[in-house]
Amino acid sequence: MVSLWENWRNSARMRRGPKFDTVGGPSTYAVELTKRHASVSLTEQGADNGSLRVNLSWRMRSSDFDGRTGRRGSLRHPLQALKPQVVQAHTQGVVDVDLDLACMYELADGSKGVVQPLGNFLGDWNSPPYVKLTGDDRFGSPSGETIYVNLDHKDEIRRLLFFVYIYDGTPAFDRTHAILTLFPSNGPRVEVGLDQRAPQARSCAVLLMQHEKDQLTVRREVRYVYGFQSELDRLYGWGLQWGRGYKAGKA
């Protein structure tokens, strides 16, 4: 009989096989972008057309999660992965943090802008910028926040910067474990974890999508800043004019 330890060791060896870190089995295969393997070509995956869904979800950190990666277990304690997870916390009463998903865009014709809940800049699917935010989740529901990108117009898109910021409440990137997941029309999903502790940061550039040598690529950024959109703008040279914004129903 194959021992539980051998099963775990064999599965770990299989996970080390591909070039990229992988998550899940064949039916839920995902590419995880890390510092070591930070980019992937959607064109090579055959995933550079149709609808691209970009989802942000988060949960409260706990002592049962590894502080460096947010994942259970370690090489020294493989059986930790078999323990039941703590109930995911998605309510304001548990963690008072309002994470927002947003996207700066630059189109091939030079036009630039942002899609975000602040100011109700929700974008458009069928017209420029071909980026659409579906809504604002203020408390981290299981479905999270979602942006759709119309990759049938990929040639009109020069680059997209997906970022996350904390609009309301105390800076709390160190209290939550957030994951940005791309669901392309074809091929595996792509995951980027906001797995670094940055207790005073208010914004984080997570993922950059752009054309490189006729390839549509996505690259892990995970760059935390202590300011808001204008600071990310300066880092990436967008050149937008920023002012104070408010969400509907808040002032």
CSV table of N, CA and C in Angstrom, one decimal, residues 45-112:
chain,number,residue,atom,x,y,z
A,45,GLN,N,-0.5,30.4,-25.5
A,45,GLN,CA,-1.6,29.5,-24.9
A,45,GLN,C,-2.8,29.4,-25.7
A,46,GLY,N,-2.9,30.2,-26.8
A,46,GLY,CA,-4.1,30.3,-27.6
A,46,GLY,C,-5.2,31.0,-26.9
A,47,ALA,N,-4.9,31.9,-26.0
A,47,ALA,CA,-5.8,32.5,-25.1
A,47,ALA,C,-5.9,34.0,-25.3
A,48,ASP,N,-5.5,34.5,-26.4
A,48,ASP,CA,-5.5,36.0,-26.7
A,48,ASP,C,-6.7,36.5,-27.5
A,49,ASN,N,-7.8,35.8,-27.3
A,49,ASN,CA,-9.0,36.3,-28.0
A,49,ASN,C,-10.2,36.0,-27.1
A,50,GLY,N,-11.4,36.5,-27.5
A,50,GLY,CA,-12.6,36.3,-26.8
A,50,GLY,C,-12.6,37.1,-25.5
A,51,SER,N,-13.3,36.5,-24.5
A,51,SER,CA,-13.5,37.2,-23.2
A,51,SER,C,-12.4,36.8,-22.2
A,52,LEU,N,-11.8,37.7,-21.6
A,52,LEU,CA,-10.8,37.5,-20.5
A,52,LEU,C,-11.4,38.0,-19.2
A,53,ARG,N,-11.6,37.1,-18.3
A,53,ARG,CA,-12.2,37.6,-17.0
A,53,ARG,C,-11.1,37.7,-16.0
A,54,VAL,N,-11.0,38.8,-15.3
A,54,VAL,CA,-10.0,39.1,-14.3
A,54,VAL,C,-10.7,39.3,-13.0
A,55,ASN,N,-10.4,38.4,-12.0
A,55,ASN,CA,-11.1,38.4,-10.8
A,55,ASN,C,-10.2,38.6,-9.6
A,56,LEU,N,-10.6,39.5,-8.6
A,56,LEU,CA,-9.9,39.7,-7.4
A,56,LEU,C,-10.8,39.1,-6.3
A,57,SER,N,-10.1,38.2,-5.5
A,57,SER,CA,-10.8,37.7,-4.3
A,57,SER,C,-9.8,37.8,-3.1
A,58,TRP,N,-10.3,37.8,-1.9
A,58,TRP,CA,-9.4,37.8,-0.8
A,58,TRP,C,-10.1,37.2,0.4
A,59,ARG,N,-9.2,36.8,1.4
A,59,ARG,CA,-9.7,36.2,2.6
A,59,ARG,C,-8.8,36.7,3.7
A,60,MET,N,-9.2,36.6,4.9
A,60,MET,CA,-8.5,37.0,6.1
A,60,MET,C,-7.3,36.1,6.3
A,61,ARG,N,-6.2,36.6,6.6
A,61,ARG,CA,-5.0,35.8,7.0
A,61,ARG,C,-5.3,35.2,8.4
A,62,SER,N,-4.7,34.0,8.7
A,62,SER,CA,-4.8,33.5,10.0
A,62,SER,C,-3.5,32.7,10.3
A,63,SER,N,-3.4,32.3,11.5
A,63,SER,CA,-2.1,31.6,11.9
A,63,SER,C,-2.0,30.2,11.2
A,64,ASP,N,-3.1,29.8,10.6
A,64,ASP,CA,-3.1,28.5,9.9
A,64,ASP,C,-2.5,28.6,8.5
A,65,PHE,N,-2.3,29.8,8.1
A,65,PHE,CA,-1.7,30.0,6.7
A,65,PHE,C,-0.3,30.5,6.9
A,66,ASP,N,0.6,30.0,6.0
A,66,ASP,CA,2.0,30.4,5.9
A,66,ASP,C,2.0,31.8,5.6
A,67,GLY,N,2.7,32.6,6.4
A,67,GLY,CA,2.7,34.1,6.2
A,67,GLY,C,3.4,34.5,5.0
A,68,ARG,N,4.3,33.7,4.4
A,68,ARG,CA,5.0,34.1,3.2
A,68,ARG,C,4.2,33.9,1.9
A,69,THR,N,3.4,32.8,1.9
A,69,THR,CA,2.7,32.5,0.6
A,69,THR,C,1.2,32.4,0.8
A,70,GLY,N,0.7,32.4,2.0
A,70,GLY,CA,-0.7,32.3,2.2
A,70,GLY,C,-1.2,30.8,1.9
A,71,ARG,N,-0.3,29.9,1.7
A,71,ARG,CA,-0.7,28.5,1.5
A,71,ARG,C,-0.4,27.7,2.7
A,72,ARG,N,-1.2,26.6,2.8
A,72,ARG,CA,-1.0,25.7,3.9
A,72,ARG,C,0.2,24.8,3.8
A,73,GLY,N,0.7,24.4,5.0
A,73,GLY,CA,1.7,23.4,5.0
A,73,GLY,C,3.1,23.8,4.6
A,74,SER,N,4.0,22.9,4.7
A,74,SER,CA,5.4,23.2,4.3
A,74,SER,C,6.0,21.8,4.1
A,75,LEU,N,7.3,21.8,3.6
A,75,LEU,CA,8.0,20.6,3.4
A,75,LEU,C,8.2,19.8,4.7
A,76,ARG,N,8.3,20.6,5.8
A,76,ARG,CA,8.5,20.0,7.1
A,76,ARG,C,7.2,19.5,7.7
A,77,HIS,N,6.1,20.1,7.3
A,77,HIS,CA,4.8,19.7,7.9
A,77,HIS,C,3.7,19.5,6.8
A,78,PRO,N,3.9,18.4,6.0
A,78,PRO,CA,3.0,18.2,4.8
A,78,PRO,C,1.6,17.9,5.2
A,79,LEU,N,1.4,17.4,6.4
A,79,LEU,CA,0.0,17.0,6.8
A,79,LEU,C,-0.8,18.2,7.1
A,80,GLN,N,-0.2,19.4,7.3
A,80,GLN,CA,-1.0,20.6,7.5
A,80,GLN,C,-2.0,20.8,6.4
A,81,ALA,N,-1.6,20.4,5.2
A,81,ALA,CA,-2.5,20.6,4.0
A,81,ALA,C,-3.8,19.9,4.2
A,82,LEU,N,-3.8,18.8,5.0
A,82,LEU,CA,-5.0,18.0,5.2
A,82,LEU,C,-6.0,18.5,6.2
A,83,LYS,N,-5.5,19.5,7.0
A,83,LYS,CA,-6.4,20.0,8.0
A,83,LYS,C,-7.5,20.9,7.4
A,84,PRO,N,-8.7,20.9,8.0
A,84,PRO,CA,-9.8,21.8,7.4
A,84,PRO,C,-9.4,23.2,7.5
A,85,GLN,N,-9.7,24.0,6.5
A,85,GLN,CA,-9.4,25.4,6.5
A,85,GLN,C,-10.4,26.2,7.4
A,86,VAL,N,-9.8,27.3,8.0
A,86,VAL,CA,-10.6,28.2,8.7
A,86,VAL,C,-11.7,28.8,7.8
A,87,VAL,N,-12.9,29.1,8.3
A,87,VAL,CA,-13.9,29.7,7.5
A,87,VAL,C,-13.4,31.0,6.9
A,88,GLN,N,-13.6,31.1,5.6
A,88,GLN,CA,-13.1,32.3,5.0
A,88,GLN,C,-13.9,33.5,5.5
A,89,ALA,N,-13.2,34.6,5.7
A,89,ALA,CA,-13.8,35.8,6.3
A,89,ALA,C,-14.0,36.8,5.2
A,90,HIS,N,-15.3,37.2,4.9
A,90,HIS,CA,-15.6,38.1,3.9
A,90,HIS,C,-16.5,39.2,4.3
A,91,THR,N,-16.6,39.4,5.6
A,91,THR,CA,-17.6,40.4,6.1
A,91,THR,C,-16.8,41.6,6.8
A,92,GLN,N,-17.5,42.7,6.8
A,92,GLN,CA,-16.9,43.9,7.3
A,92,GLN,C,-16.6,43.7,8.8
A,93,GLY,N,-17.5,42.9,9.5
A,93,GLY,CA,-17.3,42.7,10.9
A,93,GLY,C,-16.0,42.0,11.3
A,94,VAL,N,-15.5,41.2,10.4
A,94,VAL,CA,-14.3,40.4,10.6
A,94,VAL,C,-13.0,41.2,10.3
A,95,VAL,N,-13.0,41.8,9.1
A,95,VAL,CA,-11.9,42.6,8.7
A,95,VAL,C,-12.4,43.8,7.9
A,96,ASP,N,-12.1,45.0,8.5
A,96,ASP,CA,-12.6,46.2,8.0
A,96,ASP,C,-11.6,46.7,6.9
A,97,VAL,N,-11.8,46.2,5.7
A,97,VAL,CA,-10.9,46.6,4.6
A,97,VAL,C,-11.8,46.5,3.3
A,98,ASP,N,-11.6,47.5,2.5
A,98,ASP,CA,-12.3,47.5,1.2
A,98,ASP,C,-11.3,47.5,0.1
A,99,LEU,N,-11.0,46.3,-0.4
A,99,LEU,CA,-10.1,46.2,-1.6
A,99,LEU,C,-10.9,46.5,-2.9
A,100,ASP,N,-10.2,47.3,-3.7
A,100,ASP,CA,-10.8,47.6,-5.0
A,100,ASP,C,-9.9,47.1,-6.1
A,101,LEU,N,-10.5,46.5,-7.2
A,101,LEU,CA,-9.8,46.1,-8.4
A,101,LEU,C,-10.0,47.2,-9.4
A,102,ALA,N,-8.9,47.6,-10.1
A,102,ALA,CA,-8.9,48.6,-11.1
A,102,ALA,C,-7.9,48.3,-12.2
A,103,CYS,N,-8.0,49.1,-13.3
A,103,CYS,CA,-7.1,48.9,-14.4
A,103,CYS,C,-6.8,50.2,-15.1
A,104,MET,N,-5.5,50.5,-15.3
A,104,MET,CA,-5.1,51.6,-16.2
A,104,MET,C,-5.0,51.0,-17.6
A,105,TYR,N,-5.4,51.8,-18.6
A,105,TYR,CA,-5.3,51.3,-19.9
A,105,TYR,C,-4.6,52.3,-20.8
A,106,GLU,N,-3.9,51.8,-21.8
A,106,GLU,CA,-3.3,52.6,-22.9
A,106,GLU,C,-3.6,51.9,-24.2
A,107,LEU,N,-4.3,52.6,-25.1
A,107,LEU,CA,-4.7,52.0,-26.4
A,107,LEU,C,-3.7,52.3,-27.5
A,108,ALA,N,-3.8,51.6,-28.5
A,108,ALA,CA,-2.9,51.7,-29.7
A,108,ALA,C,-2.9,53.1,-30.3
A,109,ASP,N,-4.1,53.8,-30.2
A,109,ASP,CA,-4.2,55.2,-30.7
A,109,ASP,C,-3.6,56.2,-29.7
A,110,GLY,N,-3.1,55.8,-28.6
A,110,GLY,CA,-2.5,56.7,-27.6
A,110,GLY,C,-3.4,57.1,-26.5
A,111,SER,N,-4.7,56.8,-26.6
A,111,SER,CA,-5.6,57.3,-25.6
A,111,SER,C,-5.4,56.4,-24.3
A,112,LYS,N,-5.6,57.1,-23.1
A,112,LYS,CA,-5.3,56.5,-21.8
A,112,LYS,C,-6.4,56.8,-20.9
